[in-house]
Short mmCIF file of C-alpha atoms in Angstrom, two decimals:
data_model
loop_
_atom_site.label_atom_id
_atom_site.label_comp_id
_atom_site.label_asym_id
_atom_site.label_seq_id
_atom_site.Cartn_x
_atom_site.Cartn_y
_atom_site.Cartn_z
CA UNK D 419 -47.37 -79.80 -27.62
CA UNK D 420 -47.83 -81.38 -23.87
CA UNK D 421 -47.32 -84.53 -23.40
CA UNK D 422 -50.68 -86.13 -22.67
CA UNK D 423 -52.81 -88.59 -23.40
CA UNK D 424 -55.95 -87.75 -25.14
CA UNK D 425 -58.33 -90.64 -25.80
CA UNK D 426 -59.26 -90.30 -29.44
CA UNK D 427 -62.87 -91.48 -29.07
CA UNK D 428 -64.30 -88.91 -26.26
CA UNK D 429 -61.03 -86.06 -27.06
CA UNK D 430 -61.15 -86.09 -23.43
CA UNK D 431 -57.74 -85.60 -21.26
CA UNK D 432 -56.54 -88.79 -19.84
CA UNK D 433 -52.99 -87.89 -17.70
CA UNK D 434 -50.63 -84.96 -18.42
CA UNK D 435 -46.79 -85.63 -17.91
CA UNK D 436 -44.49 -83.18 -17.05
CA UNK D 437 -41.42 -82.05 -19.24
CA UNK D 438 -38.25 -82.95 -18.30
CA UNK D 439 -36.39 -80.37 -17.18
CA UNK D 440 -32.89 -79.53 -18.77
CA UNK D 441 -30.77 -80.69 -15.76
CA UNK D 442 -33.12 -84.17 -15.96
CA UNK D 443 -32.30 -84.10 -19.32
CA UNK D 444 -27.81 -83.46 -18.79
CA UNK D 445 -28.77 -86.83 -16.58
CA UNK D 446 -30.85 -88.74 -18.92
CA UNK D 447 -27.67 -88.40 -21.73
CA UNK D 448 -25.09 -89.70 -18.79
CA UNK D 449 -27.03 -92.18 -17.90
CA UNK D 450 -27.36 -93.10 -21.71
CA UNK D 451 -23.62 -92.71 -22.06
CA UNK D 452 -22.75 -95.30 -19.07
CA UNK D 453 -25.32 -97.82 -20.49
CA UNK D 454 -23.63 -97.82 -23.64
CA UNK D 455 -20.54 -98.58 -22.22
CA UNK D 456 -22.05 -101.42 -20.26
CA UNK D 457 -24.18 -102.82 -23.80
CA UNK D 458 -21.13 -102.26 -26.27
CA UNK D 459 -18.77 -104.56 -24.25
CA UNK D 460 -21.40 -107.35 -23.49
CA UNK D 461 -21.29 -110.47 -24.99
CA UNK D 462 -23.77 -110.81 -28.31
CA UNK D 463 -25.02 -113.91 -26.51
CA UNK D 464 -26.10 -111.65 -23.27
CA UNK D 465 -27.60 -109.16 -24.94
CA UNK D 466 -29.51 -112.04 -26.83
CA UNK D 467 -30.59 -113.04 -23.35
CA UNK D 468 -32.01 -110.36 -22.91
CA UNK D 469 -33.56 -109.46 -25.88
CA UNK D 470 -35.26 -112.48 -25.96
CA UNK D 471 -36.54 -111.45 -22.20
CA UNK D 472 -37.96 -108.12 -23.98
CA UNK D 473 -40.23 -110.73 -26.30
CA UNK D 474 -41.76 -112.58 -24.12
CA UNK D 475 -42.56 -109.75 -21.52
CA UNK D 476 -44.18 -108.51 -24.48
CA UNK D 477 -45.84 -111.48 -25.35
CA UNK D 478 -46.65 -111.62 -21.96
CA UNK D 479 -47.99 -108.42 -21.58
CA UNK D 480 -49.56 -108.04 -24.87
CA UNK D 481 -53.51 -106.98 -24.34
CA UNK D 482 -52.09 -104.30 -21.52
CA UNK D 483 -49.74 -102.70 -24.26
CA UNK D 484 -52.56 -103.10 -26.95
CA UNK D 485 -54.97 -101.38 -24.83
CA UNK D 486 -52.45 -98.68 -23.91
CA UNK D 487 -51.81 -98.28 -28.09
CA UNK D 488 -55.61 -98.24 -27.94
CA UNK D 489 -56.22 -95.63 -25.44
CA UNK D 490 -53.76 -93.00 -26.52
CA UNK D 491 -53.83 -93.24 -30.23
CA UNK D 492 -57.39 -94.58 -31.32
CA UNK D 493 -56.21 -97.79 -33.12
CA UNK D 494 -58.34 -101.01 -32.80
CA UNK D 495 -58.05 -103.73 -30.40
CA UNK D 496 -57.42 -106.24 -32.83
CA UNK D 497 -54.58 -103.96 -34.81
CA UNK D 498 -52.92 -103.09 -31.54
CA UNK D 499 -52.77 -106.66 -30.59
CA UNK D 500 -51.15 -107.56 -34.14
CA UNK D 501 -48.76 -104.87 -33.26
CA UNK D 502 -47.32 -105.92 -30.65
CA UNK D 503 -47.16 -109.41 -32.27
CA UNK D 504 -45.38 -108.04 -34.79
CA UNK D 505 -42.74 -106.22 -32.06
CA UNK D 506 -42.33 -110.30 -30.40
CA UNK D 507 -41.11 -111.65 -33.50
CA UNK D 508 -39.01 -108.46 -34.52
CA UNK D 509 -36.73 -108.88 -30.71
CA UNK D 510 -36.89 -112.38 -31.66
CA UNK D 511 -35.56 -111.94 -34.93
CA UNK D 512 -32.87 -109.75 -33.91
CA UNK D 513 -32.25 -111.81 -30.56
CA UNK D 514 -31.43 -115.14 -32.68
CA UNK D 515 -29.72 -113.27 -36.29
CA UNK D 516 -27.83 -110.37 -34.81
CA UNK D 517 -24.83 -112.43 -34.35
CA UNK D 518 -24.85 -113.70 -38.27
CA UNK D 519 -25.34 -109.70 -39.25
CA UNK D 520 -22.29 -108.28 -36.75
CA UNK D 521 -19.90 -111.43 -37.39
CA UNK D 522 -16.61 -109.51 -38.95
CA UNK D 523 -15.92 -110.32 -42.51
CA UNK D 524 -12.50 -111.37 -44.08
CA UNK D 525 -11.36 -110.24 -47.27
CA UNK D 526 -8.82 -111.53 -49.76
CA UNK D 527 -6.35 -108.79 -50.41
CA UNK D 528 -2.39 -108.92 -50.66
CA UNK D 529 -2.41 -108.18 -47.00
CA UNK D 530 -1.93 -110.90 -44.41
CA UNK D 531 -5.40 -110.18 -43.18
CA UNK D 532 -8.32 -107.73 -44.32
CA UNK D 533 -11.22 -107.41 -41.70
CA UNK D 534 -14.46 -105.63 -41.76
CA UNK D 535 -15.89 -105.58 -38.11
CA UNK D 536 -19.02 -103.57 -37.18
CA UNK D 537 -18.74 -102.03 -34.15
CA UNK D 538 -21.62 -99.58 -32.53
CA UNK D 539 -21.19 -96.13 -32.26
CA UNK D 540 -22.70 -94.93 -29.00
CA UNK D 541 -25.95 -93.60 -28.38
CA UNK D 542 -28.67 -92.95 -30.14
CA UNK D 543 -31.29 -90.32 -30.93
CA UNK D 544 -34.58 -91.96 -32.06
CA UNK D 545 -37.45 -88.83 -32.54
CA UNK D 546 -40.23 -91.24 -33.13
CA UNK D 547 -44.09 -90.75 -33.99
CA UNK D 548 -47.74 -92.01 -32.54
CA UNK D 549 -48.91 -93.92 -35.54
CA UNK D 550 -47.51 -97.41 -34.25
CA UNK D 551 -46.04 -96.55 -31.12
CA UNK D 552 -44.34 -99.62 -30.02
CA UNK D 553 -43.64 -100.92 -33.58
CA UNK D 554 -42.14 -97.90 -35.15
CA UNK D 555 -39.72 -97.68 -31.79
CA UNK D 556 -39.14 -101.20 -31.56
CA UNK D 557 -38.22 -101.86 -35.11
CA UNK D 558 -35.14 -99.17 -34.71
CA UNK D 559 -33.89 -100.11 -31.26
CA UNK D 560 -34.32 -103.55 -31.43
CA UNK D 561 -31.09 -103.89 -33.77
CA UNK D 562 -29.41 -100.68 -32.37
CA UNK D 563 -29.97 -102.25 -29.08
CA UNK D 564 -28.42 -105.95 -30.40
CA UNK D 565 -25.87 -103.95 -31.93
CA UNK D 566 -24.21 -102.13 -28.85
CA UNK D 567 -25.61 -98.43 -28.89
CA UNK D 568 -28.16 -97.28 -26.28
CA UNK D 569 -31.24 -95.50 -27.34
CA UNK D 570 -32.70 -92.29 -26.09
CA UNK D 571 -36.42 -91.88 -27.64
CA UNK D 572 -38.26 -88.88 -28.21
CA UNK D 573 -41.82 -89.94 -28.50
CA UNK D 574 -45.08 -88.21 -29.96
CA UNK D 575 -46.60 -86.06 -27.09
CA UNK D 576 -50.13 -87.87 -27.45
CA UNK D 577 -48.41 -91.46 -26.84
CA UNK D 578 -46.15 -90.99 -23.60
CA UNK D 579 -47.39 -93.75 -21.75
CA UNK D 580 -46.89 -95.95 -24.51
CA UNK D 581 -42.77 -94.68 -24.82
CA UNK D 582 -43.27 -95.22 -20.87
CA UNK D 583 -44.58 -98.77 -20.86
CA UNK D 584 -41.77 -99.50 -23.32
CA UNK D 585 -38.90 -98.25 -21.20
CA UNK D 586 -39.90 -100.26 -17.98
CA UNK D 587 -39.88 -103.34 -20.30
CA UNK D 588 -36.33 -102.95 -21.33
CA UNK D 589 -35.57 -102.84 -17.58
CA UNK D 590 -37.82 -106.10 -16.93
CA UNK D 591 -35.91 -107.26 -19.48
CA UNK D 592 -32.18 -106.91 -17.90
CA UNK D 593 -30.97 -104.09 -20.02
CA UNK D 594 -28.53 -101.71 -18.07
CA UNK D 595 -29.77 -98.73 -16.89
CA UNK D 596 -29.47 -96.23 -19.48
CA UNK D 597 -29.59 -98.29 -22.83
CA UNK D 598 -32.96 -97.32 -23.19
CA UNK D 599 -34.52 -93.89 -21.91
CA UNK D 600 -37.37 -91.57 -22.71
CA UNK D 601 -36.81 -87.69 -23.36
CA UNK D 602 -40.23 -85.88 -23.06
CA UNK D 603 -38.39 -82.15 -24.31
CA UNK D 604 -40.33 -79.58 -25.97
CA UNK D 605 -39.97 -79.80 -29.78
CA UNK D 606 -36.72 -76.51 -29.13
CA UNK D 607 -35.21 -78.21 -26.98
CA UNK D 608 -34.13 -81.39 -29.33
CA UNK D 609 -31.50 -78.81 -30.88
CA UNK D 610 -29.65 -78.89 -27.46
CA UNK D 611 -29.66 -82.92 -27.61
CA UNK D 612 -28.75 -83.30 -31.09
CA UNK D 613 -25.63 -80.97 -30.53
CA UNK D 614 -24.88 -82.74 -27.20
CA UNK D 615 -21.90 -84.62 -27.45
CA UNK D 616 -23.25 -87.50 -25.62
CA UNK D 617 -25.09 -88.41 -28.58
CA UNK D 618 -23.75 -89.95 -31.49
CA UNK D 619 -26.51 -90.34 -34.00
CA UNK D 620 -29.96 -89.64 -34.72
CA UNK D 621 -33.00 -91.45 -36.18
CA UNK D 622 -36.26 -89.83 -37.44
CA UNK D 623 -39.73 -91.40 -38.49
CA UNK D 624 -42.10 -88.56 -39.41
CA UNK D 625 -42.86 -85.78 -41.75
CA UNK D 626 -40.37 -84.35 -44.77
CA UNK D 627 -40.28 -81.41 -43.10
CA UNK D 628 -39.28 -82.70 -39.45
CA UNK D 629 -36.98 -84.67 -41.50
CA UNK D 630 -35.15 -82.12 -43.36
CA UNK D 631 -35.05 -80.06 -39.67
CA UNK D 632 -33.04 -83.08 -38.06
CA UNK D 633 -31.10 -83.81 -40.99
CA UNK D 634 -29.84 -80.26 -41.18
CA UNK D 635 -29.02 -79.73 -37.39
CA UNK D 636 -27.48 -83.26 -37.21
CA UNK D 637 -25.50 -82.42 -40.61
CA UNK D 638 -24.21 -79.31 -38.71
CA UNK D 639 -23.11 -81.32 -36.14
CA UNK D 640 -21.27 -84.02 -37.78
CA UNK D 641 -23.77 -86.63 -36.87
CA UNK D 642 -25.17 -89.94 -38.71
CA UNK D 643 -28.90 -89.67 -39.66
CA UNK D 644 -31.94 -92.32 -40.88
CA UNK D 645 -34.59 -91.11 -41.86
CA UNK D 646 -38.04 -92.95 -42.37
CA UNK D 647 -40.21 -89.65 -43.61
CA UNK D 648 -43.86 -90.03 -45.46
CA UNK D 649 -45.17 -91.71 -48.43
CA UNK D 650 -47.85 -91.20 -51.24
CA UNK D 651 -47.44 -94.99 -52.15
CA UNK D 652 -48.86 -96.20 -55.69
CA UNK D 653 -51.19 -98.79 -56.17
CA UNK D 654 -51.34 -99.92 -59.94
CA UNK D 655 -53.97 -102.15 -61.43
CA UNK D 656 -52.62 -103.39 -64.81
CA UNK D 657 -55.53 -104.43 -67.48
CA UNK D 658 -54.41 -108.53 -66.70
CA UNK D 659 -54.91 -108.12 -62.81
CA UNK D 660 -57.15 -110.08 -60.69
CA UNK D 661 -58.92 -107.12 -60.27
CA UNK D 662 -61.05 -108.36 -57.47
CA UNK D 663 -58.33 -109.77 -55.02
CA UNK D 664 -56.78 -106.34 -55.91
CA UNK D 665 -59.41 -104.58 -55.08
CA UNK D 666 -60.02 -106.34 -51.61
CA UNK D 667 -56.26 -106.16 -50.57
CA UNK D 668 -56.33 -102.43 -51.77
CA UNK D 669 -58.98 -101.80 -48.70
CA UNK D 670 -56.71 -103.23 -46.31
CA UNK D 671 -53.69 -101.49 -47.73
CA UNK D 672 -55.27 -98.25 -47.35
CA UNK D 673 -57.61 -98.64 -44.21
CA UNK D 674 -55.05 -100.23 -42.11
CA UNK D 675 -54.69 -98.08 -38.87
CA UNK D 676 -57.16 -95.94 -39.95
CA UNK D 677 -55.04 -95.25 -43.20
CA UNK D 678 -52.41 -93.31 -40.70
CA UNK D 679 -49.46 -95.66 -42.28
CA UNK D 680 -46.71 -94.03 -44.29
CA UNK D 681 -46.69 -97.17 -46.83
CA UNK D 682 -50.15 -97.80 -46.42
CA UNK D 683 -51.47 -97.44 -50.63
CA UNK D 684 -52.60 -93.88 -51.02
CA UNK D 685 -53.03 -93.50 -54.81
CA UNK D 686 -54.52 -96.45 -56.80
CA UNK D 687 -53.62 -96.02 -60.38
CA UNK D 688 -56.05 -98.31 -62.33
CA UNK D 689 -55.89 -98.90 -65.73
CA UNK D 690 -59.19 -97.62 -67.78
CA UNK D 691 -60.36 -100.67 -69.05
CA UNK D 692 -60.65 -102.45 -64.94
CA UNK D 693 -61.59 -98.89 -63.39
CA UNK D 694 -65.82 -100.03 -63.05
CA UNK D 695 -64.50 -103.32 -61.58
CA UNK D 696 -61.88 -102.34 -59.31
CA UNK D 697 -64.50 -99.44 -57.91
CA UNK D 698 -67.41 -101.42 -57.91
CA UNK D 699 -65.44 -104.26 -55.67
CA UNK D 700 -63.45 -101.72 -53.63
CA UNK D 701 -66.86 -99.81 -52.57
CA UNK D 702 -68.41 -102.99 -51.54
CA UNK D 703 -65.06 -103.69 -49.41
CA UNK D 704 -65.32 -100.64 -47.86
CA UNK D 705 -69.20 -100.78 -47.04
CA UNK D 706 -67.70 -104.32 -44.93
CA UNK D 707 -66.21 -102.17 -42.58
CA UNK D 708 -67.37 -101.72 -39.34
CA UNK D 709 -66.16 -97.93 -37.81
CA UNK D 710 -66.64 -97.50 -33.89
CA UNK D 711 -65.13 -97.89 -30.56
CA UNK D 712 -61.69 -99.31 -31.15
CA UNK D 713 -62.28 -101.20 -27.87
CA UNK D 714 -64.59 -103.48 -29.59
CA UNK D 715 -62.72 -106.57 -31.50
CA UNK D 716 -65.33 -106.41 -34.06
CA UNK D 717 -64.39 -102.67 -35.34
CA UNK D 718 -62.14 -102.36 -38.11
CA UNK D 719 -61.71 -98.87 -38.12
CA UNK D 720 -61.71 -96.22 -34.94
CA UNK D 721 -60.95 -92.76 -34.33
CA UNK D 722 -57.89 -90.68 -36.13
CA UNK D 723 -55.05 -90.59 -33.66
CA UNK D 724 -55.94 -86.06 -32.79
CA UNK D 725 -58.83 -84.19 -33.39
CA UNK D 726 -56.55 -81.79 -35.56
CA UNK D 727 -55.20 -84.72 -37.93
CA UNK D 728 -59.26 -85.20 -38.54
CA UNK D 729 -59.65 -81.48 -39.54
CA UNK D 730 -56.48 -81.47 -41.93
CA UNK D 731 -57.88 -84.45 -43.52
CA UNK D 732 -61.78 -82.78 -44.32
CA UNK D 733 -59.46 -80.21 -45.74
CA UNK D 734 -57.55 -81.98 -48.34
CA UNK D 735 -60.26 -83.99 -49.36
CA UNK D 736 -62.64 -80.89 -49.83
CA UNK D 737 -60.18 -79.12 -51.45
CA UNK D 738 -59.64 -81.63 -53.80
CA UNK D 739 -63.07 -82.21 -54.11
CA UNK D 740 -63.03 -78.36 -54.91
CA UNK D 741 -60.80 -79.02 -57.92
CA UNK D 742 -63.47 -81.78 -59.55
CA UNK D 743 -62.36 -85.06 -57.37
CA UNK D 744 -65.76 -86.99 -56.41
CA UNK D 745 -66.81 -89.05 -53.64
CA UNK D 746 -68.32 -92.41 -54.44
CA UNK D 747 -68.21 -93.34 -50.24
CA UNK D 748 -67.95 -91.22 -47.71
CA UNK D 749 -65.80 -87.89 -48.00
CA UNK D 750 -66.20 -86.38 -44.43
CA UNK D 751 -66.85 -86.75 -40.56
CA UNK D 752 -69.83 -88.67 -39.04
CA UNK D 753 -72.54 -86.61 -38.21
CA UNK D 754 -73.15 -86.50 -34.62
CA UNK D 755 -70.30 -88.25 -33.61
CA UNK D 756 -68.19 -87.17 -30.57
CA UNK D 757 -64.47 -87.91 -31.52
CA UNK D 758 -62.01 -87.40 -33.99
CA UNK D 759 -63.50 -89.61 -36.83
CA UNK D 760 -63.46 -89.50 -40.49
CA UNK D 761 -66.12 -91.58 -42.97
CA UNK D 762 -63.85 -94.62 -44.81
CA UNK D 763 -63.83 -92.67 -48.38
CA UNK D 764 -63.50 -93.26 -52.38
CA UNK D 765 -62.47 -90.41 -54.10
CA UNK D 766 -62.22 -90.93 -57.91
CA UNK D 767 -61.45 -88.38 -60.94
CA UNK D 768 -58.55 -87.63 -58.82
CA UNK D 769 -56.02 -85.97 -60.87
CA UNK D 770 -52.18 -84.27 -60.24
CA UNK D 771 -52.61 -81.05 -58.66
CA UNK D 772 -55.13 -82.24 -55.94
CA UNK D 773 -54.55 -82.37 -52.62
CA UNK D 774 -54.83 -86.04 -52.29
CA UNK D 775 -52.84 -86.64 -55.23
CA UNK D 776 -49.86 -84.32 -54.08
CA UNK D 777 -49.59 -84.74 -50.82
CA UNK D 778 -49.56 -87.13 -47.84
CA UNK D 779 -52.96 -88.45 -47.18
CA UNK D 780 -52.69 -89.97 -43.33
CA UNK D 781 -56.41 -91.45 -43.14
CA UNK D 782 -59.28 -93.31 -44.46
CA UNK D 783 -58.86 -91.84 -48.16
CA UNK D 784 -59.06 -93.73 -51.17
CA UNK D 785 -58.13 -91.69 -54.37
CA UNK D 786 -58.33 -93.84 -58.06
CA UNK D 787 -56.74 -92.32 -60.77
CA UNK D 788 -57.30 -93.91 -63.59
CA UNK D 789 -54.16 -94.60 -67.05
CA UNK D 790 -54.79 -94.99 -70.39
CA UNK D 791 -51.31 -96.88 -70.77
CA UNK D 792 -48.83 -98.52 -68.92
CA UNK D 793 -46.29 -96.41 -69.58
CA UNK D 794 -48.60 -93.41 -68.08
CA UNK D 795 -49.24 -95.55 -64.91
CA UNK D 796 -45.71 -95.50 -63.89
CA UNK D 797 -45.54 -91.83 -64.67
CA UNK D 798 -48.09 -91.41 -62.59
CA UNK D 799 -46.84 -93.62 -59.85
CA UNK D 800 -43.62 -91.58 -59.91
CA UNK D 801 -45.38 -88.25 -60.33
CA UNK D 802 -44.77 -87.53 -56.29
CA UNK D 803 -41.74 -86.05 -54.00
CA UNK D 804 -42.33 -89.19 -52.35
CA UNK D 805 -40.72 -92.82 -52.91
CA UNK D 806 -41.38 -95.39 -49.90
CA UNK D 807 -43.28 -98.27 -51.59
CA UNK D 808 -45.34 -99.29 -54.32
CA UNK D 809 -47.16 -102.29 -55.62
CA UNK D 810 -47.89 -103.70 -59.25
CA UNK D 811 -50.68 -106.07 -59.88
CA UNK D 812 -50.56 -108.30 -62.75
CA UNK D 813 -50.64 -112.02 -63.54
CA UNK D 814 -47.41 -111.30 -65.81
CA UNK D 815 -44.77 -111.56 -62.97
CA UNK D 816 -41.85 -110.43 -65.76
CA UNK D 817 -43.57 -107.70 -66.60
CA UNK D 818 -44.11 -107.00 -63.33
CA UNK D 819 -40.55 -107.00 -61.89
CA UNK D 820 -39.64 -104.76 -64.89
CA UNK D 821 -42.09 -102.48 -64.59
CA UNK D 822 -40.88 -102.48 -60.78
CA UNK D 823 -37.32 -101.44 -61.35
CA UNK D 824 -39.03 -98.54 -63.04
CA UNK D 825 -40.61 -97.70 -59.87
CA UNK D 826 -38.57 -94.76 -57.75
CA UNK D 827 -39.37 -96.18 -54.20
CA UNK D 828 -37.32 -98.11 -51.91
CA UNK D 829 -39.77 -101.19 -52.43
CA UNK D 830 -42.15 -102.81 -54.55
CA UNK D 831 -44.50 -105.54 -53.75
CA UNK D 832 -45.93 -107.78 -56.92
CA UNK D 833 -49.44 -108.34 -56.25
CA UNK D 834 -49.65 -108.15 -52.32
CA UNK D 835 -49.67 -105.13 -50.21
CA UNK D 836 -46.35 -103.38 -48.68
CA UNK D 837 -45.75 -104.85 -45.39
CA UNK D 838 -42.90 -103.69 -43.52
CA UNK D 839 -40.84 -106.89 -42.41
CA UNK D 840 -37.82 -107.61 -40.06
CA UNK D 841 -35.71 -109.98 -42.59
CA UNK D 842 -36.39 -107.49 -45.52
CA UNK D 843 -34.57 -103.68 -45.80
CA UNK D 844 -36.97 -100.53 -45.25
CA UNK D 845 -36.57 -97.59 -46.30
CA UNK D 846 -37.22 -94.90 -48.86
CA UNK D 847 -35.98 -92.42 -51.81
CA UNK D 848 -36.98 -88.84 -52.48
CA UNK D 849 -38.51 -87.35 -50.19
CA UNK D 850 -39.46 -90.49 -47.97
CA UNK D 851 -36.02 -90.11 -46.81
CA UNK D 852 -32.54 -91.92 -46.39
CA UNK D 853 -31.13 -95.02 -44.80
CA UNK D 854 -32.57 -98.50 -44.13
CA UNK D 855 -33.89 -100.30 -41.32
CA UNK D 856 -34.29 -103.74 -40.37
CA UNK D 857 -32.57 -106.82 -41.81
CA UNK D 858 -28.93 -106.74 -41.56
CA UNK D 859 -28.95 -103.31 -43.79
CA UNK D 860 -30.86 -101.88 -40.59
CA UNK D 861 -28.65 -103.44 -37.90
CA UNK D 862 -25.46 -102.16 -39.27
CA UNK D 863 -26.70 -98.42 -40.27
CA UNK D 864 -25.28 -97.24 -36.48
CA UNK D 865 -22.35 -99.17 -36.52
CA UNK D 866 -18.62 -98.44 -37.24
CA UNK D 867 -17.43 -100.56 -40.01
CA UNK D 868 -14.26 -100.80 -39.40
CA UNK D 869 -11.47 -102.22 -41.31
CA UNK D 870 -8.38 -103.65 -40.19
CA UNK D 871 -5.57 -104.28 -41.77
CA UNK D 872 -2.66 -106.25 -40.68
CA UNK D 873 0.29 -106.22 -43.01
#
């Protein structure tokens, strides 16, 4: 794919941006190299400084980055804006706690001293997608940044002057030259980076498939990996729940950015005897929604991010509807309508085998499934190759947090919606993929721990 922007409303081309070619690139990775070397022997309390500079050009700067977000990927004003709100307090986070997280640790051994230090290893790969195109960067180099390395991104091809907009920031900011770079390379060419022996590590936020791809060429290689891969996150309704708060949370959990959000809720397991409630109030949530021009604050829901994400989307859910599934709301594109949209939908008599119960659903799609018993809901919940988050509703917190150790994701949230957030670890099992970010789990995954000894 080029690397262009494409506004999602009109599919109409924007700007097209060159690739760069492979002697820009063999300068790109020295650069990267020398502003390592300049970031890794810094002071904590300089690259603070400036990490605290990268907040509040953000801050700053925050409608013009929303509206870029806006403008290459579809997502609503009023999203984009809490995006980069969310990216402020992230380099804030890491600006004020990366010190506490890096601090070496002493340990009490026969020895005359036993010290873990964490020390960064160089820099890093980050192959990063369009759904949240600052966040999803910023969340990763933020704390790789803090922590010494230097980053080179790889961004989606339909968000480059997003990844753009982000790298003149980090020089606004003070950061040397090099510690953060784009890379726009065709998708054979990130073979020849990954093997590079400038590059120490790499990081991945995408698809299983990508994932397993980058896992296996960076295996080959000797090289560190995260990575942060899809989801097919469960939704349970147990008989005791407040079924309607559940029900109105469950819209936001699965309409948020369009429903393009790896832990946004895909399947909502509902237990039989709440199924007419939790439908009747999640329909009249949906009907709320206002879908239109993500340019207008009032919209809740605009365009899919591609025209071509829109058309693999009508297929799964006629597929599935193929197989028996039924549409209460919606179930395809606006008539008429110029754009890659897709109807807010409620798919119910959803079963496994389905498309939408099987696979990734990245959009507006709703699918209840409905369990006789507990113990069926949380077979259901782990009936998937995927295990990024989950969330139990129930006024019987206990219950809850045992049922939630039962759970095979890397988080579940007891009645609220899973919300990624900087002081908490993220990550997944299964086929959502390895490794953590954020929190001091995330800042020290592309670090040396090092221990030394002295006798």
């Amino acid at each position: 794919m080029r690397f262009e922007t494409i506004n999602p409303v009109s599919n109409e081309l924007v700007k097209r941006f060159p690739f760069h070619t492979w002697r820009q690139v063999q300068t790109i990775l020295k650069k990267s190299e020398t502003g390592f070397d300049i970031n890794r022997t810094s002071t904590l309390a300089i690259r603070s400084k400036r990490m605290k500079a990268l907040a509040d050009l953000l801050e700053n700067k925050k409608l013009y980055c929303a509206q870029m977000i806006t403008l290459e990927m579809g997502k609503p004003i009023k999203e984009a804006i809490a995006e980069i709100e969310k990216c402020v307090k992230t380099c804030q986070y890491f600006a004020d706690n990366a010190k506490f997280f890096l601090a070496d640790e002493t340990l009490t051994t026969e020895y005359s001293s036993s010290i873990i230090s964490y020390m960064p290893l160089g820099t890093i790969l980050a192959i990063m997608p369009w759904n949240f195109p600052f966040w999803q960067v910023l969340r990763f180099a933020a704390p790789a940044v803090m922590a010494g390395n230097s980053v080179l991104l790889k961004p989606a091809p339909n968000v480059p002057q997003c990844a753009l907009l982000l790298e003149e920031l980090f020089q606004q900011a003070a950061f040397p030259e090099g510690v953060f770079q784009n890379l726009f390379i065709e998708h054979n060419k990130v073979r020849w980076v990954i093997e590079d022996a400038h590059v120490a590590a790499v990081t991945l936020t995408g698809s299983d498939a990508a994932g397993a791809a980058v896992a296996a060429l960076a295996g080959k290689n000797i090289k560190k990996t995260v990575l942060e891969l899809g989801g097919s996150d469960p939704f349970i309704v147990l008989e005791d729940a407040n079924v309607k708060e559940a029900a109105r949370t469950a819209v936001k959990a699965r309409m948020i950015n369009g429903g393009q959000s790896c832990i946004a809720a895909k399947r909502f397991i509902v237990m039989e005897t709440v199924f007419s409630d939790f439908v009747r109030e999640y329909v009249d949530g949906l009907l709320q929604l206002k879908m239109g021009d993500p340019t207008d604050s009032s919209v809740d829901i605009g365009p899919m991010a591609r025209q071509d994400l829109a058309d693999k989307l009508e297929k799964q859910v006629k597929d599935s509807m193929r197989m028996g599934a039924e549409a209460l709301i919606g179930g395809g594109k606006p008539h008429a309508t110029a754009g890659a949209y897709f109807n807010p939908t409620l798919l119910v008599k959803v079963r496994p085998g389905m498309p939408v119960f099987d696979q990734e659903v990245f959009g507006p799609i709703a699918s209840v499934i409905t369990a006789k018993t507990i113990n069926e809901a949380i077979e259901l919940a782990n009936k998937t190759k995927y295990g990024l988050g989950a969330s139990i509703w129930t006024v019987d917190a206990e219950k809850a947090q045992r049922l939630a150790r039962q759970i095979q994701a890397g988080s579940v949230f007891i009645n609220q919606m899973v919300v990624s957030d900087p002081r908490l670890p993220f990550g997944g099992v299964k086929n959502s993929g390895y490794g953590r970010e954020l929190a001091a789990w995330g800042i020290r995954e592309f670090t040396n721990v090092k221990t030394i000894v002295v006798k």
